[in-house]
C-alpha positions as MATLAB code, in Angstrom:
seq = 'XXXXXXXXXXXXXXXXXXXXXXXXXXXXXXXXXXXXXXXXXXXXXXXXXXXXXXXXXXXXXXXXXXXXXXXXXXXXXXXXXXXXXXXXXXXXXXXXXXXXXXXXXXXXXXXXXXXXXXXXXXXXXXXXXXXXXXXXXXXXXXXXXXXXXXXXXXXXXXXXXXXXXXXXXXXXXXXXXXXXXXXXXXXXXXXXXXXXXXXXXXXXXXXXXXXXXXXXXXXXXXXXXXXXXXXXXXXXXXXXXXXXXXXXXXXXXXXXXXXXXXXXXXXXXXXXXXXXXXXXXXXXXXXXXXXXXXXXXXXXXXXXXXXXXXXXXXXXXXXXXXXXXXXXXXXXXXXXXXXXXXXXXXXXXXXXXXXXXXXXXXXXXXXXXXXXXX';
ca = [
      51.623  -68.067  238.045;
      49.525  -65.296  236.501;
      49.757  -62.021  238.380;
      46.420  -60.736  239.704;
      47.141  -57.052  238.983;
      48.016  -57.866  235.378;
      44.771  -59.787  235.035;
      43.016  -56.698  236.347;
      44.741  -54.622  233.640;
      43.586  -57.004  230.890;
      40.026  -56.991  232.210;
      40.073  -53.173  232.215;
      41.240  -53.040  228.576;
      38.451  -55.441  227.623;
      35.877  -53.357  229.516;
      36.959  -49.874  228.401;
      38.113  -50.714  224.844;
      41.514  -49.006  224.881;
      44.710  -48.843  226.868;
      44.312  -45.124  227.578;
      40.790  -45.422  228.999;
      41.739  -48.556  230.971;
      44.753  -46.720  232.409;
      42.566  -43.818  233.565;
      40.132  -46.270  235.210;
      42.940  -47.931  237.152;
      44.719  -44.633  237.913;
      47.973  -45.594  236.187;
      49.775  -44.223  233.135;
      49.221  -45.670  229.651;
      52.853  -46.753  229.552;
      52.414  -48.517  232.887;
      49.349  -50.277  231.471;
      51.304  -51.393  228.379;
      54.054  -52.767  230.603;
      51.527  -54.765  232.606;
      50.091  -56.288  229.429;
      53.546  -57.142  228.076;
      54.485  -58.918  231.299;
      51.155  -60.785  231.254;
      51.856  -62.000  227.711;
      55.216  -63.385  228.849;
      53.586  -65.087  231.846;
      50.899  -66.841  229.835;
      52.928  -67.456  226.673;
      50.370  -65.909  224.309;
      50.007  -62.631  222.529;
      47.003  -60.912  224.082;
      46.645  -57.660  222.072;
      47.243  -56.514  218.534;
      47.268  -53.057  216.935;
      43.988  -51.639  215.617;
      44.549  -48.172  214.210;
      45.849  -45.949  216.997;
      44.616  -48.366  219.641;
      44.697  -52.116  220.267;
      42.238  -54.968  220.295;
      42.336  -58.296  222.064;
      43.477  -61.394  220.232;
      41.575  -64.634  220.537;
      43.840  -65.658  223.434;
      43.307  -62.221  224.923;
      39.513  -62.609  224.829;
      39.708  -66.077  226.393;
      41.886  -64.814  229.214;
      39.829  -61.618  229.601;
      36.697  -63.709  230.257;
      38.506  -65.522  233.052;
      39.890  -62.230  234.335;
      36.387  -60.757  234.558;
      35.196  -63.774  236.548;
      38.177  -63.544  238.879;
      37.618  -59.811  239.453;
      33.929  -60.376  240.171;
      34.721  -63.119  242.673;
      37.345  -60.933  244.323;
      34.884  -58.047  244.610;
      32.330  -60.374  246.208;
      34.952  -61.559  248.688;
      35.826  -57.976  249.575;
      32.138  -57.161  250.088;
      31.695  -60.193  252.344;
      34.728  -59.270  254.423;
      33.517  -55.699  254.756;
      30.158  -56.982  256.010;
      31.535  -59.492  258.508;
      31.150  -57.135  261.456;
      27.442  -56.707  260.807;
      26.041  -59.387  258.511;
      25.407  -62.969  259.577;
      26.886  -65.072  256.781;
      29.356  -67.838  256.127;
      30.090  -71.018  258.058;
      28.830  -71.803  261.557;
      30.359  -75.016  262.922;
      28.322  -76.495  265.763;
      29.140  -79.502  267.927;
      26.322  -80.939  270.021;
      25.167  -83.886  272.062;
      22.494  -85.906  270.310;
      19.710  -84.809  272.639;
      20.288  -81.126  271.876;
      20.386  -81.880  268.167;
      16.955  -83.486  268.404;
      15.297  -80.810  270.516;
      16.997  -77.434  270.442;
      18.829  -77.225  267.124;
      16.232  -77.982  264.417;
      13.917  -75.046  265.132;
      16.851  -72.787  266.013;
      18.719  -73.429  262.761;
      15.524  -73.234  260.712;
      14.807  -69.780  262.144;
      18.422  -68.659  261.706;
      18.778  -69.757  258.085;
      15.414  -68.225  257.200;
      16.480  -64.902  258.656;
      20.067  -65.166  257.371;
      19.983  -67.129  254.106;
      23.739  -66.736  253.561;
      24.501  -68.552  256.810;
      25.945  -72.047  256.266;
      25.663  -74.091  259.482;
      27.166  -77.537  259.919;
      26.522  -79.854  262.868;
      28.755  -82.516  264.408;
      27.314  -85.072  266.821;
      29.480  -86.150  269.738;
      30.123  -86.386  273.444;
      31.322  -83.508  275.595;
      34.780  -85.016  276.109;
      35.524  -84.972  272.369;
      33.699  -81.761  271.482;
      35.499  -79.493  273.955;
      39.005  -80.076  272.510;
      37.627  -79.348  269.034;
      36.224  -76.043  270.299;
      39.563  -75.091  271.863;
      41.435  -75.986  268.652;
      39.129  -73.745  266.659;
      37.626  -76.657  264.719;
      34.176  -75.825  266.105;
      32.571  -72.449  266.803;
      29.823  -73.349  269.280;
      28.863  -76.339  271.426;
      25.676  -77.639  273.003;
      26.713  -79.772  275.969;
      25.244  -81.228  279.156;
      26.176  -80.867  282.797;
      24.751  -83.143  285.512;
      24.050  -81.881  289.025;
      25.810  -84.760  290.797;
      28.846  -84.589  288.497;
      29.517  -80.952  287.603;
      31.989  -80.540  284.780;
      35.019  -78.271  285.143;
      35.436  -76.523  281.797;
      38.810  -75.368  280.481;
      39.779  -71.759  280.990;
      38.742  -69.619  278.047;
      35.336  -71.252  277.575;
      32.099  -69.505  278.484;
      28.786  -71.294  279.036;
      25.136  -70.314  279.061;
      22.495  -72.581  280.580;
      19.593  -73.068  278.182;
      17.497  -75.744  279.897;
      17.486  -77.241  283.387;
      15.575  -80.498  283.671;
      14.860  -83.194  286.200;
      16.047  -86.740  285.592;
      13.988  -89.724  286.767;
      14.373  -93.475  286.770;
      12.331  -95.187  284.056;
      10.833  -98.532  285.161;
       8.440 -101.007  283.633;
       4.994 -100.426  285.134;
       5.019 -103.928  286.660;
       8.432 -103.503  288.300;
       8.352 -104.273  292.058;
       9.635 -100.753  292.804;
       7.244  -99.053  290.425;
       4.607  -98.176  293.012;
       6.873  -95.936  295.096;
       6.288  -92.179  295.059;
      10.047  -91.528  295.321;
      12.758  -94.022  294.458;
      15.778  -94.177  296.770;
      18.876  -94.857  294.695;
      20.210  -96.981  297.547;
      17.336  -99.439  296.905;
      18.428 -100.116  293.320;
      21.064 -102.733  294.095;
      20.791 -105.657  291.671;
      18.745 -103.707  289.110;
      19.771 -104.113  285.448;
      20.473 -100.819  283.683;
      20.664  -99.434  280.176;
      22.804  -96.324  279.736;
      24.769  -94.397  277.149;
      28.141  -95.856  276.075;
      31.187  -95.512  278.357;
      32.531  -91.969  278.599;
      29.186  -90.323  277.918;
      28.039  -87.823  280.546;
      24.651  -89.483  281.304;
      26.322  -92.839  281.962;
      29.008  -91.358  284.213;
      26.384  -89.381  286.129;
      24.328  -92.552  286.693;
      27.343  -94.584  287.809;
      28.499  -91.919  290.247;
      25.006  -91.346  291.679;
      24.596  -95.062  292.397;
      28.088  -95.593  293.789;
      27.677  -92.678  296.196;
      24.641  -94.558  297.516;
      26.640  -97.783  297.847;
      25.258  -99.465  294.723;
      27.466 -100.932  291.994;
      25.383 -100.605  288.784;
      24.724 -103.629  286.604;
      25.100 -101.989  283.164;
      23.898 -104.484  280.591;
      22.867 -102.339  277.622;
      24.946  -99.524  276.087;
      22.474  -97.470  274.055;
      23.239  -93.855  273.122;
      19.640  -92.800  272.494;
      17.162  -92.381  275.361;
      14.175  -93.209  273.158;
      15.742  -96.571  272.317;
      16.594  -97.172  275.964;
      12.916  -96.677  276.829;
      11.852  -99.407  274.390;
      13.969 -101.857  276.421;
      12.416 -100.547  279.632;
       8.933 -101.050  278.174;
       9.868 -104.656  277.391;
      10.690 -105.234  281.056;
      14.374 -105.874  280.337;
      16.038 -102.985  282.135;
      15.790  -99.592  283.826;
      17.178  -96.217  282.736;
      17.909  -92.745  284.051;
      16.150  -90.333  281.704;
      15.956  -86.502  281.601;
      12.602  -84.775  281.351;
      12.670  -84.018  277.649;
      12.823  -87.750  276.902;
       9.725  -88.684  278.897;
       7.248  -87.914  276.139;
       8.830  -90.522  273.848;
       8.185  -93.371  276.254;
       6.200  -96.296  274.834;
       3.286  -97.738  276.833;
       4.134  -99.436  280.107;
       6.870  -97.115  281.402;
       6.803  -95.230  284.702;
       9.097  -92.337  285.651;
       9.949  -92.073  289.336;
      11.727  -89.135  290.989;
      14.889  -90.065  292.837;
      16.288  -89.558  296.315;
      18.703  -87.845  296.148;
      17.225  -85.845  293.248;
      19.110  -85.607  289.958;
      18.969  -83.000  287.213;
      20.964  -81.866  284.215;
      21.618  -78.589  282.424;
      21.837  -78.272  278.654;
      24.326  -75.490  277.960;
      25.828  -73.536  275.087;
      29.616  -73.203  275.204;
      31.927  -70.981  273.151;
      35.216  -69.100  273.306;
      34.501  -65.498  274.356;
      36.316  -62.819  272.430;
      36.503  -64.891  269.255;
      32.800  -65.268  268.527;
      31.766  -64.282  265.004;
      28.411  -62.721  264.018;
      27.042  -66.228  263.217;
      27.958  -67.415  266.721;
      26.372  -64.363  268.338;
      23.235  -64.794  266.240;
      23.010  -68.484  267.171;
      23.436  -67.706  270.874;
      20.621  -65.173  270.649;
      18.400  -67.718  268.893;
      19.239  -70.438  271.426;
      18.163  -68.134  274.250;
      14.628  -68.496  272.856;
      14.933  -72.169  271.910;
      13.305  -73.513  275.112;
      10.170  -71.554  274.181;
       9.876  -73.839  271.146;
      10.153  -77.092  273.090;
       6.438  -77.408  273.666;
       4.450  -78.781  276.588;
       6.788  -81.282  278.181;
       5.019  -81.208  281.513;
       6.721  -80.900  284.892;
      10.397  -81.646  285.339;
      11.548  -79.150  282.735;
      12.317  -75.524  283.402;
      14.233  -72.767  281.738;
      16.366  -70.187  283.443;
      17.312  -66.706  282.238;
      20.211  -67.180  279.832;
      23.382  -66.234  281.638;
      26.923  -66.437  280.329;
      29.444  -67.787  282.789;
      33.230  -67.750  282.454;
      34.641  -71.216  282.694;
      36.700  -72.334  285.648;
      40.216  -73.638  284.995;
      40.698  -77.365  284.615;
      41.218  -79.004  288.002;
      42.615  -82.390  288.826;
      39.753  -84.651  289.848;
      41.246  -87.259  292.122;
      37.898  -87.761  293.809;
      34.435  -87.717  292.191;
      32.696  -84.373  292.448;
      29.590  -84.591  294.588;
      26.639  -82.298  294.902;
      25.043  -81.823  298.306;
      21.724  -83.698  298.205;
      18.799  -81.301  298.232;
      15.763  -81.825  300.394;
      12.562  -82.525  298.544;
       9.004  -83.234  299.494;
       7.533  -86.635  298.629;
       6.282  -87.006  295.107;
       3.191  -88.839  294.030;
       3.373  -91.715  291.583;
       3.934  -90.480  288.056;
       4.186  -91.560  284.488;
       5.269  -88.464  282.625;
       3.512  -85.539  280.974;
      -0.239  -85.491  280.438;
       0.157  -85.324  276.672;
       1.523  -88.881  276.873;
      -1.987  -90.157  277.489;
      -2.096  -91.871  274.144;
       1.159  -93.737  274.776;
       1.170  -94.419  278.536;
      -1.416  -96.091  280.772;
      -4.241  -93.699  281.577;
      -4.216  -94.767  285.228;
      -0.887  -93.041  285.824;
      -1.371  -89.540  287.213;
       0.400  -86.448  285.954;
       3.884  -86.210  287.546;
       4.416  -83.408  290.057;
       6.812  -80.520  289.791;
      10.309  -81.083  291.062;
      11.179  -78.629  293.862;
      14.832  -78.910  292.832;
      14.387  -77.071  289.549;
      14.407  -73.359  288.916;
      11.131  -71.656  289.748;
      10.328  -70.754  286.158;
       8.437  -73.511  284.349;
       8.338  -73.837  280.585;
       5.265  -75.492  279.084;
       5.774  -75.799  275.375;
       5.873  -78.718  272.947;
       9.097  -80.588  272.069;
      10.905  -83.919  271.675;
      13.513  -86.154  273.265;
      16.758  -84.952  274.749;
      19.429  -87.459  275.465;
];
């Protein structure tokens, strides 16, 4: 193994042209410099210098090794500069885990803005479900998560995880326009017995939220299609094969022939950022700041979507969940028949009126343009 300090001595001799000048540059004595070079020759098995008058010059082996030494010293200096800048400069890796819906809607514009502003940032993204992403965050394998939390099935996060709500959105049942229940202004979940469903695969938060919401109302769901993507689920709904529970940011991707009906009791979900407070790096802090403005980039999604002021919340300790967690049903006024946002006019029947606001969402409404979540 070649000693780094001895490589530094050889590089200094090559740069300054003599042992005496190299010794002064490194603040050591000439005899100390000669000792370093002698030990380096024994380590590498080659003679590195030879006499030239009252000084020395590098041999061929010495020049070869000096070139490598210069590269090593330059790389080491760059590493030291990067470490010195870590407290202020946004650079290096940023490992993000996210549900697919957040990847499609929140992350693209956020990461594009971040990497433009901080070109030395190197983000990576891992797709997954909340149950698998949280352990990776706690192990330190991921730096930041984008997760979901459903109103009727609130998730208890492990201690040591903080969350910030980015988007709160209403969820509605997607039906084919000719479905017998499609003309109702509000759809009672208790009336959905015998309906065929498409939902995310087992273990995914949207599926578990749907199952729990129906079972609380005395309905055992008939889950026939396991599809992870809401846009794909809606193609099956449009074919008249099934129904789906879809959050607001997925409504605009509905093909023709799909209606979205508000539910009784109402359902909503939060999209949240999660991280370990106290260990966040400058890239994590920069990403959190950018995500606070991400809902502004979503575009005009119509009613059902709102953003709340970004607030960090300490996580509650893990609790044993022997019984399903329930949310107290909120009272809502009747809704009129709806089919999604007005900018869906080209892809949904024009006879369907613009869906109303949900009274169960935060008062602030965001009307910007975006894509599917879920």
